[in-house]
mmCIF file of C-alpha atoms in Angstrom:
data_model
loop_
_atom_site.group_PDB
_atom_site.id
_atom_site.type_symbol
_atom_site.label_atom_id
_atom_site.label_comp_id
_atom_site.label_asym_id
_atom_site.label_seq_id
_atom_site.Cartn_x
_atom_site.Cartn_y
_atom_site.Cartn_z
ATOM 1 C CA UNK A 8 36.611 -189.902 209.281
ATOM 2 C CA UNK A 9 40.108 -189.879 207.816
ATOM 3 C CA UNK A 10 42.957 -189.088 210.210
ATOM 4 C CA UNK A 11 44.715 -185.992 208.857
ATOM 5 C CA UNK A 12 48.406 -186.707 209.335
ATOM 6 C CA UNK A 13 49.497 -183.412 207.756
ATOM 7 C CA UNK A 14 48.119 -181.630 210.833
ATOM 8 C CA UNK A 15 50.266 -183.786 213.115
ATOM 9 C CA UNK A 16 53.491 -183.259 211.161
ATOM 10 C CA UNK A 17 53.758 -181.371 207.874
ATOM 11 C CA UNK A 18 57.081 -183.116 207.135
ATOM 12 C CA UNK A 19 55.623 -186.649 206.866
ATOM 13 C CA UNK A 20 56.725 -188.042 203.502
ATOM 14 C CA UNK A 21 55.156 -191.526 203.611
ATOM 15 C CA UNK A 22 52.601 -193.358 205.698
ATOM 16 C CA UNK A 23 50.631 -196.588 205.984
ATOM 17 C CA UNK A 24 46.847 -196.607 205.626
ATOM 18 C CA UNK A 25 43.861 -198.871 205.081
ATOM 19 C CA UNK A 26 41.499 -198.366 202.154
ATOM 20 C CA UNK A 27 37.969 -197.536 203.351
ATOM 21 C CA UNK A 28 36.347 -197.197 199.908
ATOM 22 C CA UNK A 29 37.172 -196.922 196.223
ATOM 23 C CA UNK A 30 34.632 -196.129 193.518
ATOM 24 C CA UNK A 31 35.067 -195.610 189.760
ATOM 25 C CA UNK A 32 34.338 -192.198 188.243
ATOM 26 C CA UNK A 33 34.899 -191.917 184.496
ATOM 27 C CA UNK A 34 38.514 -192.749 183.665
ATOM 28 C CA UNK A 35 39.733 -192.611 187.283
ATOM 29 C CA UNK A 36 38.907 -193.889 190.769
ATOM 30 C CA UNK A 37 38.128 -192.048 194.004
ATOM 31 C CA UNK A 38 39.523 -193.596 197.176
ATOM 32 C CA UNK A 39 39.073 -192.825 200.867
ATOM 33 C CA UNK A 40 41.748 -193.960 203.350
ATOM 34 C CA UNK A 41 41.576 -194.258 207.129
ATOM 35 C CA UNK A 42 44.545 -191.857 207.400
ATOM 36 C CA UNK A 43 46.451 -189.668 204.964
ATOM 37 C CA UNK A 44 49.325 -187.203 204.672
ATOM 38 C CA UNK A 45 48.025 -185.939 201.300
ATOM 39 C CA UNK A 46 46.730 -182.398 201.755
ATOM 40 C CA UNK A 47 43.500 -181.742 199.790
ATOM 41 C CA UNK A 48 43.072 -178.579 197.770
ATOM 42 C CA UNK A 49 42.113 -175.704 200.059
ATOM 43 C CA UNK A 50 43.090 -172.347 201.455
ATOM 44 C CA UNK A 51 44.204 -171.155 198.022
ATOM 45 C CA UNK A 52 46.642 -174.067 197.674
ATOM 46 C CA UNK A 53 46.430 -176.919 195.158
ATOM 47 C CA UNK A 54 46.436 -180.526 196.367
ATOM 48 C CA UNK A 55 49.412 -182.759 197.056
ATOM 49 C CA UNK A 56 50.274 -185.477 194.561
ATOM 50 C CA UNK A 57 52.246 -188.715 194.818
ATOM 51 C CA UNK A 58 51.724 -192.470 194.725
ATOM 52 C CA UNK A 59 50.131 -195.344 196.640
ATOM 53 C CA UNK A 60 52.169 -198.562 196.840
ATOM 54 C CA UNK A 61 50.309 -201.857 197.133
ATOM 55 C CA UNK A 62 51.392 -205.400 196.240
ATOM 56 C CA UNK A 63 54.213 -204.295 193.944
ATOM 57 C CA UNK A 64 51.853 -201.890 192.189
ATOM 58 C CA UNK A 65 52.320 -198.125 191.984
ATOM 59 C CA UNK A 66 49.125 -196.097 191.805
ATOM 60 C CA UNK A 67 49.267 -192.426 190.928
ATOM 61 C CA UNK A 68 47.527 -189.890 193.180
ATOM 62 C CA UNK A 69 46.937 -186.929 190.863
ATOM 63 C CA UNK A 70 44.472 -184.908 192.949
ATOM 64 C CA UNK A 71 43.002 -184.784 196.457
ATOM 65 C CA UNK A 72 39.748 -183.039 197.388
ATOM 66 C CA UNK A 73 37.685 -182.666 200.557
ATOM 67 C CA UNK A 74 34.022 -183.422 199.931
ATOM 68 C CA UNK A 75 31.355 -183.443 202.638
ATOM 69 C CA UNK A 76 33.976 -184.002 205.312
ATOM 70 C CA UNK A 77 35.669 -186.860 203.428
ATOM 71 C CA UNK A 78 39.146 -186.651 201.880
ATOM 72 C CA UNK A 79 38.957 -188.100 198.368
ATOM 73 C CA UNK A 80 42.112 -189.348 196.641
ATOM 74 C CA UNK A 81 41.844 -189.283 192.844
ATOM 75 C CA UNK A 82 43.848 -192.255 191.553
ATOM 76 C CA UNK A 83 44.506 -193.911 188.189
ATOM 77 C CA UNK A 84 43.932 -197.582 189.208
ATOM 78 C CA UNK A 85 41.446 -199.433 191.356
ATOM 79 C CA UNK A 86 42.235 -200.534 194.919
ATOM 80 C CA UNK A 87 40.003 -202.606 197.170
ATOM 81 C CA UNK A 88 38.481 -201.716 200.553
ATOM 82 C CA UNK A 89 40.416 -203.362 203.384
ATOM 83 C CA UNK A 90 43.728 -203.360 201.547
ATOM 84 C CA UNK A 91 46.758 -201.736 203.163
ATOM 85 C CA UNK A 92 48.639 -199.157 201.133
ATOM 86 C CA UNK A 93 51.810 -197.143 201.585
ATOM 87 C CA UNK A 94 51.276 -193.533 200.613
ATOM 88 C CA UNK A 95 54.262 -191.575 199.325
ATOM 89 C CA UNK A 96 54.039 -187.830 198.731
ATOM 90 C CA UNK A 97 55.871 -185.932 196.062
ATOM 91 C CA UNK A 98 57.618 -184.227 198.935
ATOM 92 C CA UNK A 99 59.735 -181.941 196.794
ATOM 93 C CA UNK A 100 56.497 -180.413 195.516
ATOM 94 C CA UNK A 101 54.948 -180.391 199.019
ATOM 95 C CA UNK A 102 57.987 -178.691 200.569
ATOM 96 C CA UNK A 103 58.008 -176.066 197.832
ATOM 97 C CA UNK A 104 54.334 -175.306 198.526
ATOM 98 C CA UNK A 105 55.070 -175.002 202.256
ATOM 99 C CA UNK A 106 57.857 -172.532 201.465
ATOM 100 C CA UNK A 107 55.591 -170.458 199.215
ATOM 101 C CA UNK A 108 52.624 -170.504 201.597
ATOM 102 C CA UNK A 109 54.693 -169.590 204.638
ATOM 103 C CA UNK A 110 56.355 -166.819 202.623
ATOM 104 C CA UNK A 111 52.894 -165.457 201.844
ATOM 105 C CA UNK A 112 52.042 -165.429 205.566
ATOM 106 C CA UNK A 113 55.226 -163.520 206.363
ATOM 107 C CA UNK A 114 54.550 -160.839 203.740
ATOM 108 C CA UNK A 115 50.832 -160.614 204.582
ATOM 109 C CA UNK A 116 51.648 -160.255 208.266
ATOM 110 C CA UNK A 117 54.058 -157.399 207.549
ATOM 111 C CA UNK A 118 51.589 -155.670 205.188
ATOM 112 C CA UNK A 119 48.786 -155.974 207.758
ATOM 113 C CA UNK A 120 50.895 -154.687 210.657
ATOM 114 C CA UNK A 121 52.474 -151.787 208.776
ATOM 115 C CA UNK A 122 49.620 -150.660 206.518
ATOM 116 C CA UNK A 123 46.471 -152.264 207.923
ATOM 117 C CA UNK A 124 45.637 -153.943 204.597
ATOM 118 C CA UNK A 125 43.897 -157.302 204.412
ATOM 119 C CA UNK A 126 44.871 -160.191 202.181
ATOM 120 C CA UNK A 127 41.677 -160.569 200.124
ATOM 121 C CA UNK A 128 42.951 -163.138 197.609
ATOM 122 C CA UNK A 129 45.571 -165.878 197.427
ATOM 123 C CA UNK A 130 46.526 -168.503 194.866
ATOM 124 C CA UNK A 131 49.344 -171.014 195.165
ATOM 125 C CA UNK A 132 49.790 -173.010 191.970
ATOM 126 C CA UNK A 133 52.543 -175.116 190.473
ATOM 127 C CA UNK A 134 53.936 -172.153 188.549
ATOM 128 C CA UNK A 135 53.171 -168.972 190.488
ATOM 129 C CA UNK A 136 51.944 -167.462 193.745
ATOM 130 C CA UNK A 137 49.715 -164.381 193.817
ATOM 131 C CA UNK A 138 48.352 -162.358 196.740
ATOM 132 C CA UNK A 139 45.773 -159.562 196.595
ATOM 133 C CA UNK A 140 45.649 -156.702 199.119
ATOM 134 C CA UNK A 141 42.927 -154.094 199.574
ATOM 135 C CA UNK A 142 45.227 -151.073 199.489
ATOM 136 C CA UNK A 143 47.999 -149.556 197.339
ATOM 137 C CA UNK A 144 51.742 -150.027 197.869
ATOM 138 C CA UNK A 145 54.524 -147.990 196.306
ATOM 139 C CA UNK A 146 57.664 -149.582 194.803
ATOM 140 C CA UNK A 147 59.652 -148.245 197.761
ATOM 141 C CA UNK A 148 57.202 -149.795 200.242
ATOM 142 C CA UNK A 149 57.337 -153.125 198.413
ATOM 143 C CA UNK A 150 61.147 -153.179 198.595
ATOM 144 C CA UNK A 151 60.954 -152.403 202.325
ATOM 145 C CA UNK A 152 58.384 -155.193 202.868
ATOM 146 C CA UNK A 153 60.568 -157.645 200.940
ATOM 147 C CA UNK A 154 63.634 -156.706 202.989
ATOM 148 C CA UNK A 155 61.803 -157.136 206.293
ATOM 149 C CA UNK A 156 60.370 -160.488 205.137
ATOM 150 C CA UNK A 157 63.875 -161.791 204.483
ATOM 151 C CA UNK A 158 64.986 -160.528 207.892
ATOM 152 C CA UNK A 159 62.228 -162.679 209.428
ATOM 153 C CA UNK A 160 63.589 -165.632 207.448
ATOM 154 C CA UNK A 161 67.154 -164.975 208.577
ATOM 155 C CA UNK A 162 66.086 -164.937 212.222
ATOM 156 C CA UNK A 163 64.661 -168.463 211.837
ATOM 157 C CA UNK A 164 61.597 -167.738 213.950
ATOM 158 C CA UNK A 165 59.345 -170.498 215.245
ATOM 159 C CA UNK A 166 56.112 -171.273 213.405
ATOM 160 C CA UNK A 167 53.300 -172.787 215.450
ATOM 161 C CA UNK A 168 50.157 -174.393 214.005
ATOM 162 C CA UNK A 169 47.359 -175.350 216.423
ATOM 163 C CA UNK A 170 43.610 -175.659 217.047
ATOM 164 C CA UNK A 171 42.742 -173.364 219.972
ATOM 165 C CA UNK A 172 39.683 -173.876 222.152
ATOM 166 C CA UNK A 173 36.703 -171.536 221.853
ATOM 167 C CA UNK A 174 37.719 -169.305 224.765
ATOM 168 C CA UNK A 175 41.354 -169.140 223.648
ATOM 169 C CA UNK A 176 40.319 -168.373 220.057
ATOM 170 C CA UNK A 177 38.294 -165.352 221.174
ATOM 171 C CA UNK A 178 41.447 -163.787 222.601
ATOM 172 C CA UNK A 179 43.596 -164.325 219.490
ATOM 173 C CA UNK A 180 43.804 -161.352 217.040
ATOM 174 C CA UNK A 181 44.079 -163.548 213.962
ATOM 175 C CA UNK A 182 43.688 -162.623 210.295
ATOM 176 C CA UNK A 183 41.190 -164.411 208.067
ATOM 177 C CA UNK A 184 40.072 -163.840 204.467
ATOM 178 C CA UNK A 185 36.521 -165.048 205.234
ATOM 179 C CA UNK A 186 34.099 -165.940 208.013
ATOM 180 C CA UNK A 187 34.985 -169.372 209.400
ATOM 181 C CA UNK A 188 32.895 -172.061 211.078
ATOM 182 C CA UNK A 189 33.800 -175.198 213.012
ATOM 183 C CA UNK A 190 37.282 -175.871 214.329
ATOM 184 C CA UNK A 191 39.685 -173.116 213.336
ATOM 185 C CA UNK A 192 43.369 -173.800 212.843
ATOM 186 C CA UNK A 193 45.761 -170.971 213.653
ATOM 187 C CA UNK A 194 49.205 -170.553 212.097
ATOM 188 C CA UNK A 195 51.360 -168.221 214.193
ATOM 189 C CA UNK A 196 54.746 -166.869 213.127
ATOM 190 C CA UNK A 197 56.582 -165.427 216.089
ATOM 191 C CA UNK A 198 56.303 -161.609 216.197
ATOM 192 C CA UNK A 199 55.156 -161.519 212.560
ATOM 193 C CA UNK A 200 51.732 -162.989 211.796
ATOM 194 C CA UNK A 201 48.727 -164.811 213.249
ATOM 195 C CA UNK A 202 46.359 -166.202 210.642
ATOM 196 C CA UNK A 203 43.622 -168.804 210.300
ATOM 197 C CA UNK A 204 44.883 -171.359 207.759
ATOM 198 C CA UNK A 205 44.324 -175.032 206.994
ATOM 199 C CA UNK A 206 47.444 -175.652 204.886
ATOM 200 C CA UNK A 207 50.787 -177.258 205.863
ATOM 201 C CA UNK A 208 53.673 -174.892 206.626
ATOM 202 C CA UNK A 209 57.367 -175.189 207.428
ATOM 203 C CA UNK A 210 58.372 -175.336 211.111
ATOM 204 C CA UNK A 211 60.682 -172.311 211.217
ATOM 205 C CA UNK A 212 61.005 -169.278 208.976
ATOM 206 C CA UNK A 213 64.551 -170.264 208.005
ATOM 207 C CA UNK A 214 63.080 -173.164 206.026
ATOM 208 C CA UNK A 215 61.326 -170.693 203.709
ATOM 209 C CA UNK A 216 64.585 -169.527 202.127
ATOM 210 C CA UNK A 217 64.770 -166.397 200.015
ATOM 211 C CA UNK A 218 61.525 -164.441 199.569
ATOM 212 C CA UNK A 219 61.347 -162.389 196.388
ATOM 213 C CA UNK A 220 58.513 -160.161 195.123
ATOM 214 C CA UNK A 221 58.748 -160.660 191.360
ATOM 215 C CA UNK A 222 55.881 -158.446 190.170
ATOM 216 C CA UNK A 223 53.205 -156.059 191.433
ATOM 217 C CA UNK A 224 50.259 -154.352 189.749
ATOM 218 C CA UNK A 225 47.336 -152.158 190.809
ATOM 219 C CA UNK A 226 44.326 -154.456 191.104
ATOM 220 C CA UNK A 227 40.712 -153.664 192.073
ATOM 221 C CA UNK A 228 41.722 -150.609 194.063
ATOM 222 C CA UNK A 229 44.524 -152.443 195.819
ATOM 223 C CA UNK A 230 47.554 -154.479 194.800
ATOM 224 C CA UNK A 231 48.280 -157.911 193.358
ATOM 225 C CA UNK A 232 51.731 -159.261 194.168
ATOM 226 C CA UNK A 233 53.615 -162.196 192.719
ATOM 227 C CA UNK A 234 56.174 -163.869 194.980
ATOM 228 C CA UNK A 235 58.577 -166.770 194.799
ATOM 229 C CA UNK A 236 60.299 -168.428 197.738
ATOM 230 C CA UNK A 237 63.055 -170.923 198.489
ATOM 231 C CA UNK A 238 64.029 -173.259 195.656
ATOM 232 C CA UNK A 239 61.523 -171.593 193.314
ATOM 233 C CA UNK A 240 63.272 -168.283 193.990
ATOM 234 C CA UNK A 241 66.611 -169.886 193.120
ATOM 235 C CA UNK A 242 65.171 -171.286 189.883
ATOM 236 C CA UNK A 243 63.683 -167.878 189.037
ATOM 237 C CA UNK A 244 67.069 -166.233 189.678
ATOM 238 C CA UNK A 245 68.873 -168.795 187.506
ATOM 239 C CA UNK A 246 66.461 -168.247 184.612
ATOM 240 C CA UNK A 247 66.812 -164.474 184.779
ATOM 241 C CA UNK A 248 70.582 -164.710 185.177
ATOM 242 C CA UNK A 249 70.771 -166.866 182.040
ATOM 243 C CA UNK A 250 68.774 -164.230 180.151
ATOM 244 C CA UNK A 251 71.034 -161.437 181.359
ATOM 245 C CA UNK A 252 74.158 -163.413 180.392
ATOM 246 C CA UNK A 253 72.764 -164.042 176.911
ATOM 247 C CA UNK A 254 71.776 -160.393 176.444
ATOM 248 C CA UNK A 255 75.186 -159.328 177.776
ATOM 249 C CA UNK A 256 76.965 -161.511 175.232
ATOM 250 C CA UNK A 257 74.745 -160.363 172.358
ATOM 251 C CA UNK A 258 75.349 -156.689 173.171
ATOM 252 C CA UNK A 259 79.021 -157.095 174.142
ATOM 253 C CA UNK A 260 78.256 -155.348 177.435
ATOM 254 C CA UNK A 261 78.988 -156.174 181.048
ATOM 255 C CA UNK A 262 76.101 -157.876 182.829
ATOM 256 C CA UNK A 263 75.562 -154.926 185.176
ATOM 257 C CA UNK A 264 75.450 -152.582 182.179
ATOM 258 C CA UNK A 265 72.910 -154.379 179.984
ATOM 259 C CA UNK A 266 70.111 -151.895 180.770
ATOM 260 C CA UNK A 267 72.180 -148.971 179.482
ATOM 261 C CA UNK A 268 73.224 -151.031 176.460
ATOM 262 C CA UNK A 269 69.602 -151.872 175.626
ATOM 263 C CA UNK A 270 68.636 -148.197 175.975
ATOM 264 C CA UNK A 271 71.379 -147.214 173.532
ATOM 265 C CA UNK A 272 70.302 -149.930 171.110
ATOM 266 C CA UNK A 273 66.662 -148.812 171.374
ATOM 267 C CA UNK A 274 67.664 -145.244 170.594
ATOM 268 C CA UNK A 275 69.706 -146.388 167.593
ATOM 269 C CA UNK A 276 66.793 -148.461 166.303
ATOM 270 C CA UNK A 277 64.441 -145.489 166.657
ATOM 271 C CA UNK A 278 66.861 -143.274 164.744
ATOM 272 C CA UNK A 279 67.086 -145.895 161.981
ATOM 273 C CA UNK A 280 63.298 -146.163 161.844
ATOM 274 C CA UNK A 281 62.986 -142.399 161.460
ATOM 275 C CA UNK A 282 65.662 -142.420 158.749
ATOM 276 C CA UNK A 283 63.936 -145.280 156.928
ATOM 277 C CA UNK A 284 60.584 -143.478 157.164
ATOM 278 C CA UNK A 285 62.055 -140.357 155.548
ATOM 279 C CA UNK A 286 63.642 -142.435 152.782
ATOM 280 C CA UNK A 287 60.355 -144.210 152.127
ATOM 281 C CA UNK A 288 58.535 -140.899 152.057
ATOM 282 C CA UNK A 289 60.988 -139.586 149.423
ATOM 283 C CA UNK A 290 60.540 -142.818 147.461
ATOM 284 C CA UNK A 291 56.747 -142.643 147.238
ATOM 285 C CA UNK A 292 56.630 -138.919 146.638
ATOM 286 C CA UNK A 293 59.276 -139.293 143.952
ATOM 287 C CA UNK A 294 57.138 -141.891 142.241
ATOM 288 C CA UNK A 295 54.088 -139.625 142.373
ATOM 289 C CA UNK A 296 56.122 -136.754 140.928
ATOM 290 C CA UNK A 297 57.275 -138.941 138.052
ATOM 291 C CA UNK A 298 53.669 -139.935 137.255
ATOM 292 C CA UNK A 299 52.389 -136.365 136.915
ATOM 293 C CA UNK A 300 53.307 -136.384 133.213
ATOM 294 C CA UNK A 301 51.060 -139.415 132.664
ATOM 295 C CA UNK A 302 48.243 -137.842 134.680
ATOM 296 C CA UNK A 303 48.280 -134.716 132.523
ATOM 297 C CA UNK A 304 47.400 -136.877 129.539
ATOM 298 C CA UNK A 305 45.053 -139.188 131.471
ATOM 299 C CA UNK A 306 43.619 -137.787 134.734
ATOM 300 C CA UNK A 307 41.870 -141.124 135.332
ATOM 301 C CA UNK A 308 45.071 -143.205 135.230
ATOM 302 C CA UNK A 309 45.701 -145.632 138.101
ATOM 303 C CA UNK A 310 48.652 -144.921 140.389
ATOM 304 C CA UNK A 311 49.964 -148.317 141.511
ATOM 305 C CA UNK A 312 53.182 -148.739 143.478
ATOM 306 C CA UNK A 313 54.729 -152.198 143.932
ATOM 307 C CA UNK A 314 57.600 -152.503 146.415
ATOM 308 C CA UNK A 315 59.356 -155.310 148.256
ATOM 309 C CA UNK A 316 59.391 -153.431 151.551
ATOM 310 C CA UNK A 317 57.383 -150.433 152.722
ATOM 311 C CA UNK A 318 55.881 -149.694 156.123
ATOM 312 C CA UNK A 319 52.157 -149.174 156.685
ATOM 313 C CA UNK A 320 52.448 -145.436 157.235
ATOM 314 C CA UNK A 321 54.281 -144.910 153.937
ATOM 315 C CA UNK A 322 51.637 -146.995 152.142
ATOM 316 C CA UNK A 323 48.808 -144.870 153.535
ATOM 317 C CA UNK A 324 50.664 -141.630 152.847
ATOM 318 C CA UNK A 325 51.195 -142.685 149.241
ATOM 319 C CA UNK A 326 47.529 -143.493 148.742
ATOM 320 C CA UNK A 327 46.337 -140.306 150.448
ATOM 321 C CA UNK A 328 48.627 -138.161 148.290
ATOM 322 C CA UNK A 329 47.824 -140.128 145.129
ATOM 323 C CA UNK A 330 44.081 -139.698 145.515
ATOM 324 C CA UNK A 331 44.639 -135.940 145.278
ATOM 325 C CA UNK A 332 46.215 -136.416 141.841
ATOM 326 C CA UNK A 333 44.054 -139.015 140.071
ATOM 327 C CA UNK A 334 40.393 -139.870 139.608
ATOM 328 C CA UNK A 335 41.404 -143.500 139.179
ATOM 329 C CA UNK A 336 42.607 -146.002 141.779
ATOM 330 C CA UNK A 337 45.678 -145.302 143.859
ATOM 331 C CA UNK A 338 47.247 -148.383 145.422
ATOM 332 C CA UNK A 339 50.380 -149.484 147.280
ATOM 333 C CA UNK A 340 51.327 -153.183 147.095
ATOM 334 C CA UNK A 341 54.115 -154.479 149.353
ATOM 335 C CA UNK A 342 55.597 -157.985 149.153
ATOM 336 C CA UNK A 343 56.342 -160.293 146.254
ATOM 337 C CA UNK A 344 54.569 -162.559 143.799
ATOM 338 C CA UNK A 345 55.588 -165.733 145.669
ATOM 339 C CA UNK A 346 54.584 -164.784 149.218
ATOM 340 C CA UNK A 347 51.837 -162.358 148.269
ATOM 341 C CA UNK A 348 51.202 -158.657 148.755
ATOM 342 C CA UNK A 349 49.798 -156.428 151.467
ATOM 343 C CA UNK A 350 47.845 -153.616 149.881
ATOM 344 C CA UNK A 351 46.206 -150.260 150.547
ATOM 345 C CA UNK A 352 43.766 -148.938 147.934
ATOM 346 C CA UNK A 353 42.027 -145.603 147.670
ATOM 347 C CA UNK A 354 39.642 -144.000 145.205
ATOM 348 C CA UNK A 355 36.927 -141.385 145.019
ATOM 349 C CA UNK A 356 34.751 -144.088 143.487
ATOM 350 C CA UNK A 357 33.220 -147.192 145.119
ATOM 351 C CA UNK A 358 36.504 -148.586 146.439
ATOM 352 C CA UNK A 359 34.831 -151.303 148.546
ATOM 353 C CA UNK A 360 33.238 -152.887 145.499
ATOM 354 C CA UNK A 361 36.569 -152.754 143.667
ATOM 355 C CA UNK A 362 38.231 -154.378 146.707
ATOM 356 C CA UNK A 363 35.693 -157.226 146.781
ATOM 357 C CA UNK A 364 36.317 -158.013 143.105
ATOM 358 C CA UNK A 365 40.087 -157.774 143.582
ATOM 359 C CA UNK A 366 40.020 -160.172 146.542
ATOM 360 C CA UNK A 367 37.829 -162.627 144.672
ATOM 361 C CA UNK A 368 40.212 -162.639 141.708
ATOM 362 C CA UNK A 369 43.455 -162.982 143.715
ATOM 363 C CA UNK A 370 42.685 -165.100 146.821
ATOM 364 C CA UNK A 371 42.545 -161.906 148.845
ATOM 365 C CA UNK A 372 40.942 -160.734 152.050
ATOM 366 C CA UNK A 373 40.459 -157.358 153.656
ATOM 367 C CA UNK A 374 38.182 -154.369 153.690
ATOM 368 C CA UNK A 375 37.598 -150.978 155.247
ATOM 369 C CA UNK A 376 35.634 -147.796 154.767
ATOM 370 C CA UNK A 377 35.713 -145.435 151.773
ATOM 371 C CA UNK A 378 37.773 -143.840 150.485
ATOM 372 C CA UNK A 379 40.495 -146.303 151.598
ATOM 373 C CA UNK A 380 40.645 -150.069 152.147
ATOM 374 C CA UNK A 381 43.439 -152.519 152.961
ATOM 375 C CA UNK A 382 44.089 -156.223 152.789
ATOM 376 C CA UNK A 383 46.292 -158.934 151.322
ATOM 377 C CA UNK A 384 46.306 -161.046 148.167
ATOM 378 C CA UNK A 385 48.418 -163.381 146.025
ATOM 379 C CA UNK A 386 49.102 -162.656 142.359
ATOM 380 C CA UNK A 387 51.430 -161.326 139.697
ATOM 381 C CA UNK A 388 52.040 -157.597 139.430
ATOM 382 C CA UNK A 389 51.178 -157.537 135.749
ATOM 383 C CA UNK A 390 47.872 -159.387 136.288
ATOM 384 C CA UNK A 391 46.901 -157.117 139.181
ATOM 385 C CA UNK A 392 47.587 -154.009 137.081
ATOM 386 C CA UNK A 393 45.554 -155.419 134.187
ATOM 387 C CA UNK A 394 42.661 -156.322 136.484
ATOM 388 C CA UNK A 395 42.433 -152.844 137.988
ATOM 389 C CA UNK A 396 42.492 -151.290 134.535
ATOM 390 C CA UNK A 397 39.561 -153.439 133.466
ATOM 391 C CA UNK A 398 37.470 -153.265 136.659
ATOM 392 C CA UNK A 399 36.952 -149.483 136.484
#
């Protein structure tokens, strides 16, 4: 049985151990030590990583798992039973995980006390932390929870982790996401939370640092929250600050006024879109009006419009209106001969068969249902016009 040093002191960064076994498995090796400070994956938290030092060699520990009561270290090189190693954790990563996990306990304790909701899901990865609760929370309630959580941090309350005896455990009103068997470890945050948990935590709430709820969505009848704590929260703030500064500079607006500036820009863009749509509508309808003379002489003439730029709505409107005027093919082609064209075609005839032949002739693809199809192709305007004249 491996001695679990992370239960004795979660701040242990390095330790000495003896190799009990090491077996190959594919392109890696699986080692068991007589003692370890590497926490295996569990409790919603991914495993610690780091290195083993032995005889001037550095062996990477890239995963740790508990299997049938044994703690397995996944390593990239072989070590021999009986050898002594020095284990060194990636403590920056470990400390960050302790900050995140303790932050989750603080928020879950507040949510449980104030609303009676249970934490029914938790994931602590290298990039994000999510928690799932079995009840809804309003934006105002979330801001209040966040504020109280940071008050708990500021008060630097004691955090106690221990294995109570059977009689003592029966008297403890602890939270747990599932039914537990065997020895149960309790993590208690003074006047905030009591929870069954196997993972390492910081020793006082002040070590958590800033707690920030970064996102929240309705999820399975309850809520899913994203949080970030400590140095991750600082990194998150720095990234968002950099974005705000860049947006501020691009819009020539003060940082605290970027939201209003973006709203104004969005409104201006919408107005321009509406103006462009009206201009495109006049363009296509003007073209149809000019072709009426031709259609009087030849009611079966094709109506084909080639333009560099035209939005999808204007293309469809052109084809819909054109099909009312001609018994031939009405088509809008947008793009150029080098990059290719997007197209919309319509006809009272078998337009799908025409589309198949057109695509085959001009490296095209697309389809749809009669009386209108759409797609893309590559070709010269003159050749496309000639083809559609002949295919009818």
